[in-house]
Amino acid sequence: MADFEYVNLKDDLEHYETSYAAFNDHRYPRNARVAWVPMVLQHGNIQTSISKLERSGESMRVLGIGSGTGAGDCNLITGLLERYQRIHSTVVEPNKHHLRQHQETVSSTENLKKADWDWRQQGWDEFLTHRMEKNDSSKFDVITSVHSIYYMRGELNAAVDGMVDCLKDGGVLLICLEDKDNAFNQMSNWPWNKFHEQNLPYTLEIKKILERRGLLCEIVVFPELCDVTNIFERRNERDARHLEDFMTHMVNFKERAPSNIYDDFIKRLQEPKTTYRENGRIIVDINPNAIIAEKKSGCADL
């Protein structure tokens, strides 16, 4: 197929924000973005950590990696504050627009202001580099990476190892991702989709890295769908284009792509292995996986 001018969505943060909002409008159930939170709150190690912190008087340290606009983080911190009043939350988010929305949510919510917040407009690699330069060896009781591992620069092992090294013994790590093999990511095999050339990770690949480091892991699949009907019906052209842009991770995909590539996108999107019809809607399964891992005492840092 003919090549074309390609602009990665992650290189245009304002366009990413708009396209991501369109994608979220078509996801359901509506609580899909925060479905992982109870999984962390109910983990046995959380109460164990709180009991230890109550004796020492220290704060529970929470690290959110790629927290976006903060829906998940805010739900998690709210739940933790119900259990323990001393919370220190570090937010690592490279998108300044998302970070600002997250900050605005916190500043307008009295309960969330009870926690101490540390805002870092950084990518994960930048955060780790900064820690190394400052000889910062502080650890976290809880670390979450929700749909952010796709955007991390460098080698997957190094990114995951960095998370493990930042986690306290007895700490809880949650990594949420859309597995490379799910229907939504079948686009990774489409020949013109350059975003996916970076090789999206497999859930089992990450689990293997964590287990190599001695962590105990569990995988949970969350039911989540995306309604892509408007891409075909075009009842709202602007919405359809933003949804297409997020699905392909390309800026102005319909405008930039040659007609044969756009037609191929529509054709592949209609294939049974990608979408199906339900109650008059055209649906693609997202069904993200969550890996929840426990760091046992004695796991050596790299």
Coordinates of C-alpha atoms in Angstrom, one line a residue:
M1 CA 0.0 0.0 0.0
A2 CA 1.1 3.6 -0.7
D3 CA 2.9 5.4 2.1
F4 CA 1.5 8.7 3.4
E5 CA 2.3 11.5 5.8
Y6 CA 2.0 10.1 9.2
V7 CA 1.6 12.1 12.4
N8 CA 1.5 10.0 15.6
L9 CA -1.3 11.0 17.9
K10 CA 1.0 11.1 21.0
D11 CA 3.0 13.8 19.3
D12 CA 0.0 16.2 19.3
L13 CA -1.2 16.4 22.9
E14 CA -4.2 18.6 22.2
H15 CA -5.5 16.4 19.4
Y16 CA -4.8 13.4 21.6
E17 CA -6.9 14.8 24.4
T18 CA -9.8 15.5 22.0
S19 CA -9.6 12.1 20.4
Y20 CA -9.3 10.3 23.7
A21 CA -12.4 12.1 25.0
A22 CA -14.3 10.9 21.9
F23 CA -13.1 7.3 22.6
N24 CA -14.2 7.6 26.2
D25 CA -17.6 8.7 25.2
H26 CA -18.1 5.4 23.3
R27 CA -16.7 3.1 26.0
Y28 CA -19.0 1.2 28.3
P29 CA -19.7 0.3 31.0
R30 CA -19.2 3.9 32.0
N31 CA -17.1 2.9 35.1
A32 CA -14.7 1.0 32.9
R33 CA -11.9 3.5 33.5
V34 CA -11.9 2.8 37.2
A35 CA -12.9 -0.8 37.3
W36 CA -9.5 -1.8 38.6
V37 CA -9.6 0.4 41.7
P38 CA -11.5 -2.1 44.0
M39 CA -9.0 -4.8 42.9
V40 CA -6.2 -2.7 44.5
L41 CA -8.2 -1.6 47.6
Q42 CA -9.3 -5.1 48.4
H43 CA -5.8 -6.6 48.1
G44 CA -4.7 -8.1 51.4
N45 CA -1.4 -6.3 51.3
I46 CA -3.1 -2.9 51.5
Q47 CA -4.4 -3.5 55.0
T48 CA -1.1 -5.1 56.0
S49 CA 0.8 -2.0 54.8
I50 CA -1.7 0.3 56.6
S51 CA -1.2 -1.6 59.9
K52 CA 2.6 -1.1 59.6
L53 CA 2.2 2.6 58.7
E54 CA -0.1 3.2 61.7
R55 CA 2.6 2.0 64.0
S56 CA 5.3 4.0 62.4
G57 CA 3.2 7.2 61.7
E58 CA 4.5 7.3 58.1
S59 CA 2.4 8.2 55.0
M60 CA 1.3 5.6 52.6
R61 CA 3.1 6.4 49.3
V62 CA 1.2 6.0 46.1
L63 CA 2.6 6.3 42.6
G64 CA 0.5 6.7 39.5
I65 CA 2.3 6.3 36.2
G66 CA 0.6 7.9 33.2
S67 CA -2.4 8.9 35.3
G68 CA -4.1 10.9 32.5
T69 CA -6.9 13.1 33.8
G70 CA -6.9 11.3 37.1
A71 CA -10.2 9.4 37.2
G72 CA -8.6 6.2 38.5
D73 CA -6.1 7.9 40.8
C74 CA -8.8 10.0 42.4
N75 CA -11.0 7.0 43.0
L76 CA -8.0 5.1 44.5
I77 CA -6.9 7.9 46.8
T78 CA -10.5 8.4 47.9
G79 CA -10.8 4.7 48.9
L80 CA -7.4 4.8 50.6
L81 CA -8.3 7.9 52.6
E82 CA -11.3 5.9 54.0
R83 CA -8.8 3.4 55.4
Y84 CA -5.8 5.7 56.3
Q85 CA -5.5 9.4 56.6
R86 CA -1.9 9.9 55.7
I87 CA -1.5 9.5 52.0
H88 CA 1.2 10.9 49.7
S89 CA 0.4 10.6 46.0
T90 CA 2.9 11.1 43.3
V91 CA 1.5 11.6 39.8
V92 CA 3.7 11.0 36.7
E93 CA 1.9 12.3 33.5
P94 CA 3.6 13.8 30.4
N95 CA 0.5 15.3 29.0
K96 CA 0.2 18.8 30.4
H97 CA -3.5 19.1 29.6
H98 CA -4.3 15.9 31.4
L99 CA -2.2 16.8 34.3
R100 CA -3.9 20.1 34.7
Q101 CA -7.3 18.5 34.6
H102 CA -6.1 16.1 37.3
Q103 CA -4.9 19.0 39.4
E104 CA -8.2 20.8 39.0
T105 CA -10.2 17.8 40.1
V106 CA -8.1 17.5 43.3
S107 CA -8.2 21.2 44.1
S108 CA -12.0 21.2 43.8
T109 CA -12.6 18.1 45.9
E110 CA -12.2 18.7 49.7
N111 CA -11.6 15.1 50.5
L112 CA -8.8 14.7 47.9
K113 CA -7.1 17.7 49.3
K114 CA -6.4 15.7 52.5
A115 CA -3.7 13.8 50.7
D116 CA -0.3 15.3 49.8
W117 CA 0.2 15.5 46.1
D118 CA 3.4 15.6 44.1
W119 CA 2.9 16.5 40.4
R120 CA 5.4 15.4 37.8
Q121 CA 5.0 16.4 34.2
Q122 CA 7.3 13.6 33.0
G123 CA 7.4 10.4 31.1
W124 CA 8.3 7.2 33.0
D125 CA 11.8 7.2 31.6
E126 CA 12.3 10.8 32.7
F127 CA 11.0 10.1 36.2
L128 CA 13.5 7.2 36.6
T129 CA 16.4 9.3 35.3
H130 CA 15.5 12.1 37.7
R131 CA 15.5 9.6 40.6
M132 CA 18.9 8.3 39.6
E133 CA 20.4 11.8 39.3
K134 CA 19.0 12.7 42.7
N135 CA 20.0 9.4 44.3
D136 CA 16.4 9.0 45.3
S137 CA 15.8 5.5 46.7
S138 CA 12.4 6.2 48.2
K139 CA 9.8 3.4 47.7
F140 CA 6.1 3.2 47.2
D141 CA 3.4 1.1 48.8
V142 CA 1.2 1.2 45.7
I143 CA 2.1 1.7 42.1
T144 CA -0.4 1.8 39.2
S145 CA 0.2 2.0 35.5
V146 CA -3.2 2.1 33.7
H147 CA -3.0 2.0 29.9
S148 CA 0.3 3.8 29.9
I149 CA 2.8 1.1 29.2
Y150 CA 2.2 1.4 25.4
Y151 CA 3.7 4.9 25.5
M152 CA 6.9 4.2 27.5
R153 CA 10.1 4.7 25.7
G154 CA 12.8 2.2 25.5
E155 CA 12.8 -1.5 26.3
L156 CA 9.9 -3.1 28.1
N157 CA 12.0 -5.0 30.6
A158 CA 13.6 -1.8 31.7
A159 CA 10.2 0.0 32.2
V160 CA 8.8 -2.9 34.2
D161 CA 12.0 -3.4 36.2
G162 CA 11.9 0.3 37.1
M163 CA 8.4 -0.2 38.6
V164 CA 9.6 -3.2 40.7
D165 CA 12.6 -1.2 42.0
C166 CA 10.3 1.6 43.1
L167 CA 8.0 -0.7 45.0
K168 CA 8.4 -1.5 48.7
D169 CA 8.6 -5.0 49.9
G170 CA 5.0 -6.0 50.5
G171 CA 3.8 -3.4 48.1
V172 CA 1.2 -3.8 45.4
L173 CA 1.7 -3.1 41.7
L174 CA -1.1 -2.9 39.2
I175 CA -0.5 -2.8 35.4
C176 CA -3.6 -2.5 33.2
L177 CA -3.3 -2.9 29.4
E178 CA -5.2 -3.9 26.3
D179 CA -3.5 -7.1 25.3
K180 CA -1.9 -7.3 21.9
D181 CA -4.2 -10.2 20.9
N182 CA -7.5 -8.6 21.8
A183 CA -10.0 -7.4 19.1
F184 CA -9.3 -3.7 19.6
N185 CA -5.6 -4.3 18.9
Q186 CA -6.1 -6.4 15.8
M187 CA -5.1 -3.1 14.1
S188 CA -1.5 -3.9 15.1
N189 CA -1.5 -6.3 12.2
W190 CA -2.8 -3.9 9.7
P191 CA 0.1 -3.1 7.3
W192 CA -0.3 0.7 7.3
N193 CA -0.7 1.2 11.1
K194 CA 2.7 2.6 12.0
F195 CA 1.8 3.3 15.6
H196 CA 1.8 -0.4 16.4
E197 CA 5.3 -0.9 14.9
Q198 CA 6.5 -0.2 18.4
N199 CA 5.3 -3.7 19.3
L200 CA 2.5 -3.6 21.8
P201 CA 3.3 -5.8 24.9
Y202 CA 1.6 -9.0 25.7
T203 CA 0.1 -9.4 29.2
L204 CA 1.9 -12.7 29.7
E205 CA 5.2 -11.1 28.6
I206 CA 4.9 -8.5 31.4
K207 CA 3.8 -11.2 33.9
K208 CA 6.9 -13.2 33.0
I209 CA 9.1 -10.2 33.7
L210 CA 7.5 -9.6 37.1
E211 CA 7.7 -13.3 38.1
R212 CA 11.4 -13.3 37.1
R213 CA 11.8 -10.6 39.7
G214 CA 10.1 -12.8 42.3
L215 CA 6.7 -11.1 42.4
L216 CA 3.4 -13.0 42.9
C217 CA 1.0 -12.2 40.0
E218 CA -2.7 -12.5 39.1
I219 CA -4.3 -11.6 35.8
V220 CA -7.9 -10.3 35.7
V221 CA -9.9 -9.5 32.6
F222 CA -12.3 -6.6 32.8
P223 CA -15.3 -6.5 30.4
E224 CA -15.2 -3.3 28.3
L225 CA -16.7 -2.5 24.9
C226 CA -16.4 0.4 22.4
D227 CA -19.4 1.4 20.2
V228 CA -18.0 2.3 16.8
T229 CA -21.3 2.7 15.1
N230 CA -20.8 6.3 14.3
I231 CA -17.8 5.6 12.2
F232 CA -20.1 3.8 9.7
E233 CA -23.3 6.0 10.1
R234 CA -21.5 9.4 10.3
R235 CA -24.3 11.0 12.3
N236 CA -21.6 13.2 13.9
E237 CA -18.7 13.7 11.5
R238 CA -16.4 15.4 14.0
D239 CA -16.9 12.7 16.6
A240 CA -16.4 9.9 14.0
R241 CA -13.1 11.4 12.9
H242 CA -11.8 11.8 16.4
L243 CA -12.7 8.2 17.2
E244 CA -10.9 7.0 14.1
D245 CA -7.9 9.0 15.0
F246 CA -7.7 7.4 18.5
M247 CA -8.2 3.9 17.1
T248 CA -5.4 4.3 14.6
H249 CA -3.4 6.7 16.8
M250 CA -3.0 9.0 13.8
V251 CA -3.7 12.7 13.6
N252 CA -6.4 13.5 11.0
F253 CA -6.3 10.0 9.7
K254 CA -9.2 10.3 7.2
E255 CA -7.7 13.5 5.7
R256 CA -4.1 12.3 5.5
A257 CA -4.6 8.7 4.5
P258 CA -5.0 7.8 0.8
S259 CA -8.5 6.6 -0.1
N260 CA -7.3 3.0 -0.5
I261 CA -5.9 2.9 3.0
Y262 CA -9.0 4.6 4.6
D263 CA -11.2 2.1 2.7
D264 CA -9.0 -0.7 4.0
F265 CA -9.5 0.6 7.5
I266 CA -13.3 0.5 7.1
K267 CA -13.2 -2.9 5.5
R268 CA -11.0 -4.4 8.3
L269 CA -13.1 -2.8 11.0
Q270 CA -16.2 -4.6 9.7
E271 CA -14.5 -8.0 9.8
P272 CA -16.1 -10.5 12.3
K273 CA -12.8 -10.9 14.2
T274 CA -12.8 -7.1 14.9
T275 CA -16.4 -6.1 15.4
Y276 CA -19.9 -7.5 15.9
R277 CA -23.4 -6.2 15.9
E278 CA -25.5 -6.0 19.1
N279 CA -28.9 -4.2 19.4
G280 CA -28.3 -2.2 16.3
R281 CA -24.8 -1.1 17.3
I282 CA -21.4 -2.1 15.9
I283 CA -19.2 -3.1 18.8
V284 CA -15.5 -3.9 19.3
D285 CA -14.3 -5.7 22.4
I286 CA -11.6 -4.0 24.4
N287 CA -11.6 -6.2 27.5
P288 CA -8.4 -4.9 29.1
N289 CA -6.3 -7.1 31.3
A290 CA -5.0 -6.1 34.7
I291 CA -2.0 -7.7 36.3
I292 CA -1.9 -7.2 40.1
A293 CA 1.4 -8.1 41.6
E294 CA 2.7 -8.4 45.2
K295 CA 6.4 -7.8 46.0
K296 CA 7.6 -10.3 48.5
S297 CA 10.2 -9.4 51.1
G298 CA 13.7 -10.2 49.8
C299 CA 13.1 -9.3 46.2
A300 CA 16.4 -7.7 45.2
D301 CA 16.5 -4.4 43.3
L302 CA 18.5 -4.2 40.1

